[in-house]
Coordinates of C-alpha atoms in Angstrom, one line a residue:
X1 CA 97.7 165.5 78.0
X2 CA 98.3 161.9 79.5
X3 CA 94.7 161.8 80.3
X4 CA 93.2 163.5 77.2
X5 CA 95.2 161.3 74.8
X6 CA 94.4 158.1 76.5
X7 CA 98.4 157.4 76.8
X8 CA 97.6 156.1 80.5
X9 CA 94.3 154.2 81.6
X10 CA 91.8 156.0 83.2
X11 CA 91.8 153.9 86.0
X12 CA 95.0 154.8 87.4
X13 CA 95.3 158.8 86.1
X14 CA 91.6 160.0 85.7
X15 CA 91.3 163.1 83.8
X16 CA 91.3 166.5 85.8
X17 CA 87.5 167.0 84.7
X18 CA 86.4 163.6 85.8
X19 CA 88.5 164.5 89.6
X20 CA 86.8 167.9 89.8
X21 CA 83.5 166.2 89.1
X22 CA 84.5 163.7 91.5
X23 CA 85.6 166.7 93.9
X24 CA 82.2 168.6 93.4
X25 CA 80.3 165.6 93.9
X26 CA 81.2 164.5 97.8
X27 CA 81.8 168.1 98.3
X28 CA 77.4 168.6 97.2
X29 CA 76.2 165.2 98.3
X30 CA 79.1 163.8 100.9
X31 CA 80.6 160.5 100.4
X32 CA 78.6 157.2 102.2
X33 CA 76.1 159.2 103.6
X34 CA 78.0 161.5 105.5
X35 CA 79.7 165.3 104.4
X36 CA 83.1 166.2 103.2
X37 CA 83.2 168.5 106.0
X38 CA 82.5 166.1 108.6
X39 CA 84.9 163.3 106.9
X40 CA 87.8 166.5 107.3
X41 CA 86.4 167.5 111.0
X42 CA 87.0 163.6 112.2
X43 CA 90.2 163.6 110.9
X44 CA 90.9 167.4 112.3
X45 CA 89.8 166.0 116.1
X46 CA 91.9 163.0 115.6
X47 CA 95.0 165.0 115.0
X48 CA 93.6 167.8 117.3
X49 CA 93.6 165.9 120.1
X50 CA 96.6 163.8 119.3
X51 CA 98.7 166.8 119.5
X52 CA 97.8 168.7 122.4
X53 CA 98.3 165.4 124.5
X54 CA 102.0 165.7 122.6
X55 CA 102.4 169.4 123.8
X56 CA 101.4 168.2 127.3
X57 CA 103.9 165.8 127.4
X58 CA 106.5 166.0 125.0
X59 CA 107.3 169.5 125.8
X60 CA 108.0 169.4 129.7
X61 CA 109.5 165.9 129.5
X62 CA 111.5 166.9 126.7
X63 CA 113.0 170.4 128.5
X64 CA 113.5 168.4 131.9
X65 CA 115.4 165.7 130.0
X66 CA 117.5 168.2 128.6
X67 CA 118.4 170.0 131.5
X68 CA 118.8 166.7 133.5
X69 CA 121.5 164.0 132.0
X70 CA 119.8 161.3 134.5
X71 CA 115.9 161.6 132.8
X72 CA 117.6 161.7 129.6
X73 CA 119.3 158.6 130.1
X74 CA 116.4 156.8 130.8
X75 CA 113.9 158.0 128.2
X76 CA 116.0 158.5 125.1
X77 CA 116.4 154.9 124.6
X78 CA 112.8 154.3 124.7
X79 CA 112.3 156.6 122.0
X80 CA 115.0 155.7 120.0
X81 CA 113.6 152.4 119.5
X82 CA 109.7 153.2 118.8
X83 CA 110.8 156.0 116.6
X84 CA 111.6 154.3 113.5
X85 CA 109.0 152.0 113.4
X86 CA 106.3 152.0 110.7
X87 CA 103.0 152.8 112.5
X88 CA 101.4 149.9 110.7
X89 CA 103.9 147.9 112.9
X90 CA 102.2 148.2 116.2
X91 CA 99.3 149.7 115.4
X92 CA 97.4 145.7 115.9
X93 CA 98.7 146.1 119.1
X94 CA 97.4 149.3 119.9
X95 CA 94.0 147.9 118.5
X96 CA 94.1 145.4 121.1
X97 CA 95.1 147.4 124.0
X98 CA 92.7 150.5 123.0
X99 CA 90.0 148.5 121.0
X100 CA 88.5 150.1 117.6
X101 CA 87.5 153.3 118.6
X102 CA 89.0 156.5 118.3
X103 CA 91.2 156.0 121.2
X104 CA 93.5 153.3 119.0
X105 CA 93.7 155.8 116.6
X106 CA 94.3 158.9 118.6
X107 CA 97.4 157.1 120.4
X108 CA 98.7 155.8 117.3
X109 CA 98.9 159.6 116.0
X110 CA 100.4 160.4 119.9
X111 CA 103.0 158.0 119.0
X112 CA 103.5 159.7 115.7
X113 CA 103.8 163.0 117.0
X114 CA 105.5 162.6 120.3
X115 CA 108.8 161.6 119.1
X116 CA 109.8 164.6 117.0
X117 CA 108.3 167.0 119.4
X118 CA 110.9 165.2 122.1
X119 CA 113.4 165.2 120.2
X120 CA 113.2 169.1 119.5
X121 CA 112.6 169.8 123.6
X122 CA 115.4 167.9 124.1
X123 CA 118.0 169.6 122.1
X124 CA 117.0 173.5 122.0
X125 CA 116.8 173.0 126.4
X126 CA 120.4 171.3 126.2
X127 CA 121.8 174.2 123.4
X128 CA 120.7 177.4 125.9
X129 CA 123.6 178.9 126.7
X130 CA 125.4 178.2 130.5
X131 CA 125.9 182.3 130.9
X132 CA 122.5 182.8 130.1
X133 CA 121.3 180.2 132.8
X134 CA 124.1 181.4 135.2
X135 CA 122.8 185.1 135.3
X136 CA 119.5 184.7 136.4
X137 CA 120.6 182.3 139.0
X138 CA 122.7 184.7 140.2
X139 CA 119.9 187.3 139.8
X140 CA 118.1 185.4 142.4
X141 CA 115.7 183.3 139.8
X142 CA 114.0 180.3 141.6
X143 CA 113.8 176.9 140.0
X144 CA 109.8 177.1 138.7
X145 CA 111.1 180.6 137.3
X146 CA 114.3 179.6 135.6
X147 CA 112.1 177.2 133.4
X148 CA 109.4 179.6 132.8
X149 CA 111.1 182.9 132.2
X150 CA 114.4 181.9 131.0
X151 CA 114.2 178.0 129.5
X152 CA 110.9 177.7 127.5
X153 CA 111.1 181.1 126.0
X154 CA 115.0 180.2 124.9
X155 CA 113.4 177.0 123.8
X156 CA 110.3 178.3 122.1
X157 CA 111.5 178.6 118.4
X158 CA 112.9 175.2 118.5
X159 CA 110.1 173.7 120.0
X160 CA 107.4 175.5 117.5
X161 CA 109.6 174.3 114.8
X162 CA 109.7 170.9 115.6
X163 CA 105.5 171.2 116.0
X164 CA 105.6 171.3 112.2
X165 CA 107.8 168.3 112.4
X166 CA 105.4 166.8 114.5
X167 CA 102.2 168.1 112.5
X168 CA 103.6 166.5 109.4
X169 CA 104.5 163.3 111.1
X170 CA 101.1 163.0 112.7
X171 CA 99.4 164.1 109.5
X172 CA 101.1 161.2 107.4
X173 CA 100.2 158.7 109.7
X174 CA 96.7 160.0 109.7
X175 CA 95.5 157.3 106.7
X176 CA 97.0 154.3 108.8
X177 CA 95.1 155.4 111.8
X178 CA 92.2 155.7 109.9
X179 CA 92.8 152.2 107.8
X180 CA 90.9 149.8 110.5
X181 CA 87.7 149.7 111.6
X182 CA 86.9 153.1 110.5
X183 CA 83.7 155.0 109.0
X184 CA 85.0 158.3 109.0
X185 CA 88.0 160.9 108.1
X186 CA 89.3 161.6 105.0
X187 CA 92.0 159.4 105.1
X188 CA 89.3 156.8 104.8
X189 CA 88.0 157.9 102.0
X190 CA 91.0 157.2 100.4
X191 CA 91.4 153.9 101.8
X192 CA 87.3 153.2 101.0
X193 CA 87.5 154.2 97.5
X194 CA 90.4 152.4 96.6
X195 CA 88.6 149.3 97.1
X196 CA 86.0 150.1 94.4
X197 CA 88.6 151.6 92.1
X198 CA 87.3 155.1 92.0
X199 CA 90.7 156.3 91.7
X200 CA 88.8 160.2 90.8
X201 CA 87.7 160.3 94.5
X202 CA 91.4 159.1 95.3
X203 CA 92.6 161.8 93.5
X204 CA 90.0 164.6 94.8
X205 CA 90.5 163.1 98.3
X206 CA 94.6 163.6 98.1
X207 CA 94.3 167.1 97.0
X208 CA 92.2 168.2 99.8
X209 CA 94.4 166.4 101.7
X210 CA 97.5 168.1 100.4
X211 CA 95.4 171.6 100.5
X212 CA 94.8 171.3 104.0
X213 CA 98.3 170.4 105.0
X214 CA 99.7 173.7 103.3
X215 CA 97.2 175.7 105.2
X216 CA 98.3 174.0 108.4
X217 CA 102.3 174.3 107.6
X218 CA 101.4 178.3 106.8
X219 CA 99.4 178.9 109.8
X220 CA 102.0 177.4 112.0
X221 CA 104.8 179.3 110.4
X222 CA 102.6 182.7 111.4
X223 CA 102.1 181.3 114.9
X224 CA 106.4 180.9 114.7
X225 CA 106.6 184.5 113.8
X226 CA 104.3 185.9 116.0
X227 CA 105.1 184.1 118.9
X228 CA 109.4 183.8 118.5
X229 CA 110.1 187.4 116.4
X230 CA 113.2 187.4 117.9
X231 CA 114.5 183.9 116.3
X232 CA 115.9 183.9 112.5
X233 CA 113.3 182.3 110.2

């Protein structure tokens, strides 16, 4: 109605015919020469990659520094203090240390993602019940067991849980990874268009963006069901 009746300027609330034109248009003919798929496939890899090297990491590090007071005390400051910085804040530095590439940008969305991932490790291995970790000690359960049989699974529904923390954190960081030095991902087509004021694309661009981060959430809260059907959802 806005749109239709001209009470806002096109510019900054295009009509929904102009954004599906805009939508059909880099989804037929791509956008700067390359496809809408491979713009949503660079950012996928990005935040791919970013989050397996947070399930590598964040997971063990987090259990062991719940189940050990001493590790705890010396990470949980650490992250305490990256935590709540913007990304923008020391994402120059990771350009220096990492260079352009997508190395900068994968670590940045590490960064993103680690945190929340920790922070859920950390506090489903320290709520496991004592009795539950007292009986298979006393049923003979080694060390490398106790953590494999009796920790992670206890853990599990925490830990998948705070992945869609971590998902969403890594996915909203996605456009300042992709805001330097960039050619690719559709976070930079959001970014790229901007600067010539084609706020359709913008909009087309934020609703694929918004699409894909539902089907993300819903396959993740399947994976939670599947995996952890013993947990209250």
């Amino acid at each position: 109605m806005a749109s239709r009746n001209e009470w806002v300027n096109p510019l900054f609330l295009p009509s929904p015919p102009d954004v599906w034109s805009a939508f059909m248009t880099i989804a037929t003919e791509g956008y700067k020469g390359t496809s809408l798929l491979a713009h949503i496939g660079a950012s996928m890899q990005r935040i791919a990659v970013a989050l397996i090297l947070v399930l590598l990491t964040a997971v063990p590090l987090g259990i062991l520094c719940g189940r050990i007071r001493l590790l705890r005390a010396i990470f949980d400051p650490f992250i305490e203090f990256y935590r709540p910085l913007p990304p923008l804040a020391y994402y120059s530095l990771l350009v220096l240390w990492f260079g352009i590439e997508d190395t900068s940008k994968i670590v940045l969305l590490y960064l993103g993602g680690f945190a929340p991932m920790f922070i859920a490790a950390v506090y489903s291995a320290r709520r496991i019940p004592p009795d539950r970790i007292q009986g298979a000690r006393s049923l003979g359960a080694s060390r490398w067991r106790l953590y494999l049989y009796v920790i992670l699974p206890s853990c599990l529904p925490d830990l998948l849980t705070g992945l869609r923390t971590a998902v969403g954190v890594t996915y909203a960081t996605l456009v300042a990874a992709e805001m330097i030095a960039a050619v690719s991902g559709i976070g930079w087509m959001v970014l790229d268009a901007s600067k010539y004021l084609r706020s359709d694309i913008i909009y087309a661009a934020i609703i694929i963006m918004g699409i894909i981060a539902i089907l993300i959430d819903a396959g993740i809260r399947n994976l939670i069901q599947r995996v952890s059907p013993w947990a209250e959802h």
